[in-house]
Amino acid sequence: MIPLRRLLLSLALAWLVLVSAPVPARASLLHLEGPVPEDLGVREGALAPCATPAHCARANWPSADPAAALDQLAQAAASLEGTRIVERTPTYLHATATSRLFGFVDDLELYADAGNQQIQARSVSRLGDSDLGVNARRLEMLQSALRD
């Protein structure tokens, strides 16, 4: 019994230290990153489709000036909590968004598709079977930034 009690006390102490330690506001309790998706990027003029809507969201937004819209979206994406721009070109943006509690990482892609006068947007979770609508809400927030 003593070893079990000691283990439980050690776990409780570790939890208290972890929870009460001063950390940056954007830090997460865990960091469940997962592998970088292999289908990131623009291929044949398009972002990859979503394999399943359970953990991915994809949208096309009309734009008379996709390059200007991408600039506006890049600023909006950078202001989202936990979001970090990984790659930025004149026509493409790749960012990661890390959840606050568990540190799940999602990949956000935006593509200024001038030929079709649109912005292609994709947000996909690296881990899990369901994102509980997080990726779709992220795209909705970004789309609303275009309207403002």
PDB file of C-alpha atoms in Angstrom, residues 37-127:
ATOM      1  CA  PRO A  37       0.150  16.470 -43.175  1.00  0.00           C
ATOM      2  CA  GLU A  38       1.716  15.322 -46.430  1.00  0.00           C
ATOM      3  CA  ASP A  39      -0.965  16.996 -48.556  1.00  0.00           C
ATOM      4  CA  LEU A  40      -0.198  20.598 -47.571  1.00  0.00           C
ATOM      5  CA  GLY A  41       0.368  23.134 -50.316  1.00  0.00           C
ATOM      6  CA  VAL A  42      -1.083  24.013 -53.681  1.00  0.00           C
ATOM      7  CA  ARG A  43      -1.175  21.202 -56.217  1.00  0.00           C
ATOM      8  CA  GLU A  44      -2.561  21.711 -59.706  1.00  0.00           C
ATOM      9  CA  GLY A  45      -4.004  25.072 -58.680  1.00  0.00           C
ATOM     10  CA  ALA A  46      -5.845  23.889 -55.595  1.00  0.00           C
ATOM     11  CA  LEU A  47      -5.545  23.052 -51.924  1.00  0.00           C
ATOM     12  CA  ALA A  48      -6.208  19.435 -51.024  1.00  0.00           C
ATOM     13  CA  PRO A  49      -9.813  18.375 -50.441  1.00  0.00           C
ATOM     14  CA  CYS A  50     -10.883  17.237 -46.987  1.00  0.00           C
ATOM     15  CA  ALA A  51     -10.750  13.485 -46.557  1.00  0.00           C
ATOM     16  CA  THR A  52     -13.500  13.761 -43.937  1.00  0.00           C
ATOM     17  CA  PRO A  53     -15.474  16.716 -42.567  1.00  0.00           C
ATOM     18  CA  ALA A  54     -15.101  15.294 -39.041  1.00  0.00           C
ATOM     19  CA  HIS A  55     -11.689  16.930 -38.607  1.00  0.00           C
ATOM     20  CA  CYS A  56     -11.286  19.192 -41.645  1.00  0.00           C
ATOM     21  CA  ALA A  57     -13.025  22.213 -43.153  1.00  0.00           C
ATOM     22  CA  ARG A  58     -12.602  23.542 -46.696  1.00  0.00           C
ATOM     23  CA  ALA A  59     -14.098  26.617 -48.367  1.00  0.00           C
ATOM     24  CA  ASN A  60     -13.775  28.842 -51.433  1.00  0.00           C
ATOM     25  CA  TRP A  61     -14.552  32.546 -51.008  1.00  0.00           C
ATOM     26  CA  PRO A  62     -15.083  34.799 -54.028  1.00  0.00           C
ATOM     27  CA  SER A  63     -12.709  37.759 -54.225  1.00  0.00           C
ATOM     28  CA  ALA A  64     -12.197  40.458 -56.844  1.00  0.00           C
ATOM     29  CA  ASP A  65      -8.607  40.841 -55.565  1.00  0.00           C
ATOM     30  CA  PRO A  66      -7.385  37.550 -54.065  1.00  0.00           C
ATOM     31  CA  ALA A  67      -3.884  38.905 -53.294  1.00  0.00           C
ATOM     32  CA  ALA A  68      -5.294  41.782 -51.227  1.00  0.00           C
ATOM     33  CA  ALA A  69      -7.742  39.408 -49.542  1.00  0.00           C
ATOM     34  CA  LEU A  70      -4.875  37.074 -48.633  1.00  0.00           C
ATOM     35  CA  ASP A  71      -3.009  39.984 -47.034  1.00  0.00           C
ATOM     36  CA  GLN A  72      -6.095  40.815 -44.978  1.00  0.00           C
ATOM     37  CA  LEU A  73      -6.579  37.163 -44.015  1.00  0.00           C
ATOM     38  CA  ALA A  74      -2.914  36.790 -43.042  1.00  0.00           C
ATOM     39  CA  GLN A  75      -3.324  39.605 -40.511  1.00  0.00           C
ATOM     40  CA  ALA A  76      -6.550  38.094 -39.195  1.00  0.00           C
ATOM     41  CA  ALA A  77      -4.986  34.623 -38.906  1.00  0.00           C
ATOM     42  CA  ALA A  78      -1.930  35.971 -37.083  1.00  0.00           C
ATOM     43  CA  SER A  79      -4.199  37.600 -34.508  1.00  0.00           C
ATOM     44  CA  LEU A  80      -5.982  34.348 -33.619  1.00  0.00           C
ATOM     45  CA  GLU A  81      -4.837  32.965 -30.270  1.00  0.00           C
ATOM     46  CA  GLY A  82      -2.351  30.122 -30.602  1.00  0.00           C
ATOM     47  CA  THR A  83      -1.796  30.717 -34.324  1.00  0.00           C
ATOM     48  CA  ARG A  84       1.678  30.926 -35.851  1.00  0.00           C
ATOM     49  CA  ILE A  85       2.446  31.679 -39.501  1.00  0.00           C
ATOM     50  CA  VAL A  86       4.752  28.948 -40.834  1.00  0.00           C
ATOM     51  CA  GLU A  87       5.000  29.919 -44.507  1.00  0.00           C
ATOM     52  CA  ARG A  88       3.878  32.990 -46.428  1.00  0.00           C
ATOM     53  CA  THR A  89       4.256  33.743 -50.126  1.00  0.00           C
ATOM     54  CA  PRO A  90       2.332  36.291 -52.248  1.00  0.00           C
ATOM     55  CA  THR A  91      -0.297  33.615 -53.036  1.00  0.00           C
ATOM     56  CA  TYR A  92      -0.120  31.103 -50.160  1.00  0.00           C
ATOM     57  CA  LEU A  93      -0.225  31.016 -46.371  1.00  0.00           C
ATOM     58  CA  HIS A  94       0.359  28.058 -44.064  1.00  0.00           C
ATOM     59  CA  ALA A  95      -0.173  28.537 -40.339  1.00  0.00           C
ATOM     60  CA  THR A  96      -0.521  26.266 -37.335  1.00  0.00           C
ATOM     61  CA  ALA A  97      -3.118  26.767 -34.632  1.00  0.00           C
ATOM     62  CA  THR A  98      -2.457  25.187 -31.243  1.00  0.00           C
ATOM     63  CA  SER A  99      -5.364  24.608 -28.862  1.00  0.00           C
ATOM     64  CA  ARG A 100      -5.024  26.136 -25.430  1.00  0.00           C
ATOM     65  CA  LEU A 101      -5.808  23.185 -23.176  1.00  0.00           C
ATOM     66  CA  PHE A 102      -4.364  20.099 -24.818  1.00  0.00           C
ATOM     67  CA  GLY A 103      -2.062  21.630 -27.412  1.00  0.00           C
ATOM     68  CA  PHE A 104      -3.673  19.951 -30.418  1.00  0.00           C
ATOM     69  CA  VAL A 105      -2.193  21.353 -33.626  1.00  0.00           C
ATOM     70  CA  ASP A 106      -4.285  22.186 -36.684  1.00  0.00           C
ATOM     71  CA  ASP A 107      -2.951  23.308 -40.052  1.00  0.00           C
ATOM     72  CA  LEU A 108      -4.515  26.325 -41.742  1.00  0.00           C
ATOM     73  CA  GLU A 109      -3.928  26.994 -45.442  1.00  0.00           C
ATOM     74  CA  LEU A 110      -5.048  29.929 -47.560  1.00  0.00           C
ATOM     75  CA  TYR A 111      -4.478  30.232 -51.294  1.00  0.00           C
ATOM     76  CA  ALA A 112      -5.076  33.357 -53.401  1.00  0.00           C
ATOM     77  CA  ASP A 113      -6.464  31.764 -56.569  1.00  0.00           C
ATOM     78  CA  ALA A 114      -6.327  34.709 -59.001  1.00  0.00           C
ATOM     79  CA  GLY A 115      -7.364  32.604 -61.994  1.00  0.00           C
ATOM     80  CA  ASN A 116     -10.713  31.808 -60.385  1.00  0.00           C
ATOM     81  CA  GLN A 117     -10.977  35.077 -58.412  1.00  0.00           C
ATOM     82  CA  GLN A 118     -11.270  33.325 -55.082  1.00  0.00           C
ATOM     83  CA  ILE A 119      -9.548  32.477 -51.833  1.00  0.00           C
ATOM     84  CA  GLN A 120      -9.275  28.781 -51.134  1.00  0.00           C
ATOM     85  CA  ALA A 121      -9.221  27.996 -47.402  1.00  0.00           C
ATOM     86  CA  ARG A 122      -8.538  24.741 -45.582  1.00  0.00           C
ATOM     87  CA  SER A 123      -8.147  23.961 -41.883  1.00  0.00           C
ATOM     88  CA  VAL A 124      -7.358  20.400 -40.792  1.00  0.00           C
ATOM     89  CA  SER A 125      -6.568  18.682 -37.496  1.00  0.00           C
ATOM     90  CA  ARG A 126      -3.407  16.627 -37.321  1.00  0.00           C
ATOM     91  CA  LEU A 127      -4.739  14.186 -34.707  1.00  0.00           C
TER      92      LEU A 127
END
